[in-house]
Coordinates of C-alpha atoms in Angstrom, one line a residue:
X267 CA 59.3 126.0 263.4
X268 CA 56.4 124.4 261.7
X269 CA 56.9 120.9 260.4
X270 CA 56.0 120.5 256.6
X271 CA 53.6 117.9 255.8
X272 CA 53.4 116.1 252.3
X273 CA 50.4 114.3 251.4
X274 CA 50.7 111.0 249.5
X275 CA 48.9 112.5 246.4
X276 CA 51.3 115.4 246.0
X277 CA 54.2 113.0 246.4
X278 CA 52.9 110.7 243.7
X279 CA 52.3 113.6 241.2
X280 CA 55.8 114.9 241.8
X281 CA 57.4 111.4 241.1
X282 CA 55.3 110.9 238.0
X283 CA 56.3 114.3 236.6
X284 CA 60.0 113.7 237.3
X285 CA 59.9 110.2 235.6
X286 CA 58.3 111.7 232.5
X287 CA 61.0 114.3 232.1
X288 CA 63.7 111.7 232.6
X289 CA 62.1 109.5 229.9
X290 CA 61.8 112.4 227.4
X291 CA 65.4 113.3 228.0
X292 CA 66.5 109.7 227.3
X293 CA 64.6 109.5 224.1
X294 CA 66.2 112.7 222.8
X295 CA 69.6 111.3 223.5
X296 CA 69.0 108.1 221.5
X297 CA 67.7 109.9 218.2
X298 CA 69.2 108.5 215.0
X299 CA 72.2 110.2 213.3
X300 CA 71.6 112.4 210.2
X301 CA 73.2 109.8 207.9
X302 CA 70.9 107.1 209.0
X303 CA 67.9 109.5 208.5
X304 CA 69.1 110.2 204.9
X305 CA 69.4 106.5 204.1
X306 CA 66.0 105.8 205.5
X307 CA 64.4 108.7 203.5
X308 CA 66.1 107.5 200.3
X309 CA 64.7 104.0 200.8
X310 CA 61.2 105.4 201.3
X311 CA 61.5 107.5 198.1
X312 CA 62.6 104.5 196.1
X313 CA 59.7 102.5 197.3
X314 CA 57.2 105.2 196.6
X315 CA 55.8 105.5 193.0
X316 CA 56.9 108.5 191.0
X317 CA 54.3 111.2 190.7
X318 CA 53.0 111.9 187.2
X319 CA 54.3 115.1 185.5
X320 CA 51.9 118.0 185.7
X321 CA 52.2 120.7 182.9
X322 CA 55.6 119.3 181.9
X323 CA 57.1 119.5 185.3
X324 CA 58.5 116.7 187.3
X325 CA 60.1 113.4 186.1
X326 CA 58.8 111.9 182.9
X327 CA 57.8 108.3 183.3
X328 CA 57.9 106.0 180.2
X329 CA 55.4 103.2 180.5
X330 CA 56.8 99.7 179.8
X331 CA 55.6 98.4 176.4
X332 CA 52.9 95.8 176.8
X333 CA 53.5 92.5 175.1
X334 CA 52.0 92.3 171.6
X335 CA 49.1 90.0 171.3
X336 CA 50.0 86.7 169.7
X337 CA 47.8 85.7 166.8
X338 CA 47.6 82.1 167.0
X339 CA 46.4 81.9 163.3
X340 CA 49.5 83.8 162.1
X341 CA 51.8 81.2 163.6
X342 CA 50.0 78.3 162.2
X343 CA 51.9 76.5 159.4
X344 CA 50.2 76.6 156.1
X345 CA 48.5 73.4 155.3
X346 CA 48.2 73.3 151.5
X347 CA 47.1 70.4 149.4
X348 CA 49.7 67.7 148.9
X349 CA 51.7 68.4 145.7
X350 CA 51.6 65.6 143.2
X351 CA 55.0 64.6 141.9
X352 CA 55.2 64.9 138.2
X353 CA 56.7 62.0 136.4
X354 CA 60.1 62.6 134.8
X355 CA 59.9 63.3 131.0
X356 CA 60.8 60.4 128.8
X357 CA 64.1 60.7 127.1
X358 CA 63.9 61.2 123.3
X359 CA 64.1 58.0 121.2
X360 CA 67.0 57.2 119.0
X361 CA 65.1 58.3 115.9
X362 CA 64.3 61.7 117.5
X363 CA 67.9 62.2 118.5
X364 CA 69.1 61.4 115.0
X365 CA 66.6 63.8 113.5
X366 CA 67.5 66.7 115.8
X367 CA 71.2 66.1 115.7
X368 CA 71.7 65.5 112.0
X369 CA 68.9 66.8 109.8
X370 CA 68.4 70.4 108.4
X371 CA 65.9 71.7 105.8
X372 CA 66.1 74.7 103.6
X373 CA 64.9 76.6 100.6
X374 CA 66.4 78.9 97.9
X375 CA 65.1 81.2 95.2
X376 CA 67.1 81.6 91.9
X377 CA 67.2 83.4 88.6
X378 CA 67.7 80.7 85.9
X379 CA 69.3 80.6 82.5
X380 CA 68.2 77.4 80.8
X381 CA 68.9 75.6 77.6
X382 CA 68.8 72.1 76.1
X383 CA 71.8 70.9 74.2
X384 CA 71.1 68.9 71.0
X385 CA 67.7 70.5 70.4
X386 CA 66.3 73.8 69.0
X387 CA 65.2 75.0 72.4
X388 CA 65.8 78.7 73.0
X389 CA 64.8 80.5 76.1
X390 CA 62.7 83.6 75.6
X391 CA 64.4 85.6 78.3
X392 CA 66.1 85.2 81.7
X393 CA 63.5 87.4 83.4
X394 CA 60.7 84.9 82.7
X395 CA 62.6 81.9 84.2
X396 CA 63.3 81.0 87.8
X397 CA 63.3 78.3 90.4
X398 CA 62.2 77.8 94.0
X399 CA 64.2 74.9 95.5
X400 CA 63.5 72.8 98.6
X401 CA 66.3 70.7 100.1
X402 CA 67.1 68.4 103.0
X403 CA 70.6 67.9 104.3
X404 CA 71.9 65.1 106.6
X405 CA 75.2 65.0 108.4
X406 CA 77.9 62.6 107.3
X407 CA 80.5 61.7 109.9
X408 CA 84.0 62.5 108.7
X409 CA 85.2 59.0 109.8
X410 CA 82.9 57.3 107.2
X411 CA 84.8 59.0 104.4
X412 CA 88.2 58.4 105.9
X413 CA 88.7 61.9 107.4
X414 CA 89.4 63.0 110.9
X415 CA 86.7 64.4 113.0
X416 CA 86.8 68.2 112.8
X417 CA 84.8 71.1 114.2
X418 CA 85.5 73.3 111.2
X419 CA 85.1 70.9 108.2
X420 CA 81.8 68.9 107.9
X421 CA 80.1 67.0 105.2
X422 CA 76.4 66.5 104.4
X423 CA 74.4 64.4 102.2
X424 CA 71.9 66.5 100.2
X425 CA 68.6 66.0 98.4
X426 CA 67.2 68.9 96.4
X427 CA 63.8 69.3 94.6
X428 CA 64.3 72.0 92.0
X429 CA 61.4 72.9 89.7
X430 CA 62.5 75.4 87.1
X431 CA 59.8 77.6 85.4
X432 CA 60.9 78.0 81.7
X433 CA 59.6 79.7 78.7
X434 CA 61.0 79.5 75.2
X435 CA 60.7 78.2 71.6
X436 CA 61.2 74.7 70.2
X437 CA 61.4 74.4 66.5
X438 CA 60.0 77.9 66.2
X439 CA 57.0 77.1 68.4
X440 CA 56.5 78.9 71.7
X441 CA 56.2 76.8 74.9
X442 CA 56.2 77.4 78.6
X443 CA 56.2 74.9 81.5
X444 CA 58.4 73.3 84.2
X445 CA 61.6 71.4 84.2
X446 CA 61.3 69.4 87.4
X447 CA 64.6 68.2 88.9
X448 CA 65.3 65.7 91.6
X449 CA 69.0 65.7 92.7
X450 CA 71.0 64.0 95.4
X451 CA 74.7 64.6 96.3
X452 CA 77.4 65.5 98.8
X453 CA 78.2 69.0 100.2
X454 CA 81.2 70.1 102.1
X455 CA 81.1 73.0 104.7
X456 CA 84.2 74.8 106.0
X457 CA 84.0 77.4 108.7
X458 CA 86.1 80.4 107.7
X459 CA 88.5 81.9 110.2
X460 CA 88.6 85.3 108.5
X461 CA 84.8 86.0 108.7
X462 CA 83.0 85.4 111.9
X463 CA 79.9 83.2 111.5
X464 CA 80.6 82.5 107.8
X465 CA 80.7 79.0 106.4
X466 CA 82.0 78.3 102.8
X467 CA 79.9 75.7 100.9
X468 CA 80.7 73.5 97.8
X469 CA 79.1 70.4 96.5
X470 CA 78.2 68.1 93.7
X471 CA 74.8 66.6 92.7
X472 CA 73.3 64.2 90.2
X473 CA 69.7 63.5 89.3
X474 CA 66.9 63.5 86.8
X475 CA 64.8 66.2 85.2
X476 CA 61.2 65.7 84.1
X477 CA 59.8 68.1 81.5
X478 CA 56.2 69.4 81.5
X479 CA 55.5 71.8 78.7
X480 CA 52.4 73.4 77.3
X481 CA 52.1 75.3 74.0
X482 CA 51.1 78.9 74.1
X483 CA 49.3 78.5 70.8
X484 CA 46.7 75.9 69.6
X485 CA 48.9 73.0 68.5
X486 CA 50.0 69.7 70.0
X487 CA 53.2 69.6 72.1
X488 CA 55.7 67.3 70.3
X489 CA 57.1 64.4 72.3
X490 CA 60.6 65.7 71.7
X491 CA 59.8 68.8 73.7
X492 CA 58.9 66.7 76.7
X493 CA 61.9 64.4 76.7
X494 CA 63.3 63.8 80.1
X495 CA 67.0 63.5 80.9
X496 CA 69.8 63.3 83.4
X497 CA 71.7 66.1 84.9
X498 CA 74.9 66.8 87.0
X499 CA 75.2 70.0 89.1
X500 CA 78.0 71.7 90.8
X501 CA 77.3 74.4 93.4
X502 CA 79.1 76.8 95.7
X503 CA 78.2 79.5 98.1
X504 CA 78.3 80.7 101.7
X505 CA 76.1 80.8 104.8
X506 CA 76.0 83.2 107.7
X507 CA 74.4 82.1 111.0
X508 CA 71.9 84.9 111.8
X509 CA 70.4 83.0 114.7
X510 CA 71.0 79.7 116.5
X511 CA 70.6 76.9 113.9
X512 CA 69.4 79.4 111.2
X513 CA 71.7 80.3 108.3
X514 CA 71.3 82.5 105.2
X515 CA 73.6 83.1 102.2
X516 CA 74.1 83.2 98.4
X517 CA 74.3 80.1 96.2
X518 CA 75.3 79.4 92.6
X519 CA 74.5 76.2 90.7
X520 CA 75.9 75.1 87.3
X521 CA 74.2 72.1 85.7
X522 CA 75.1 70.2 82.6
X523 CA 74.1 67.0 80.8
X524 CA 70.7 66.6 79.2
X525 CA 69.9 70.2 80.5
X526 CA 72.1 73.2 80.9
X527 CA 71.2 75.5 83.8
X528 CA 72.8 78.4 85.6
X529 CA 71.1 79.3 88.8
X530 CA 72.0 82.3 90.9
X531 CA 70.1 83.2 94.1
X532 CA 69.9 83.1 97.8
X533 CA 68.9 80.4 100.3
X534 CA 68.5 79.6 103.9
X535 CA 68.7 76.5 106.1
X536 CA 67.1 75.6 109.4
X537 CA 68.3 72.9 111.8
X538 CA 66.2 71.3 114.5

């Protein structure tokens, strides 16, 4: 038999080929398990950015809102001019407080029936005689006249200027003019429980009347026609408060003495 001869080159090639196959087989045996491959693929997908949607397909990505730019001027505190402190108003004086708390003024318009006792004066008609009074009232505390303080019953000192326009005859001669009266007195006011806002009024006055007459014909006015005299007047009426510190109501005056007057009309008062 022939002896087989192997050259060194052929032997080396055979060994190298055998080693390569063994190495490939070993690598196949140590491949990772399917679970490990899935975990590794999930990690890679999480790290990879999501692909933008094409034609409405694929996941929709909402971009994160960018921070709003801060306007430095908007956060600046307003720096206005310093506000000057106004001085506190001065309290009213004692005289002002007395005036606002106690004084009220008023006016009244009356029809008048006038006569003079002891003379031949005769009025020529009630429609041609009237008066337009102005008066000032001042509160009188109840304690000063020995009465208890009361919210319903109050007293006032009164002063009334009452010019009466008259027309008539004296000793058969026609005259017209003014009987100008100045009267002071006391007035009581009682708030009535049966009529809301109504105050009953009654008072007494005394004063002087000055006469100013002019003849309607061309003759001298006799001195007897212009004689002045005293007068006492009683009055009554009511007031209704139509607004804060404003009252209106009817009034009736009856006067006697050197002059006899009946005055019926309406008046109003205003308090400060």
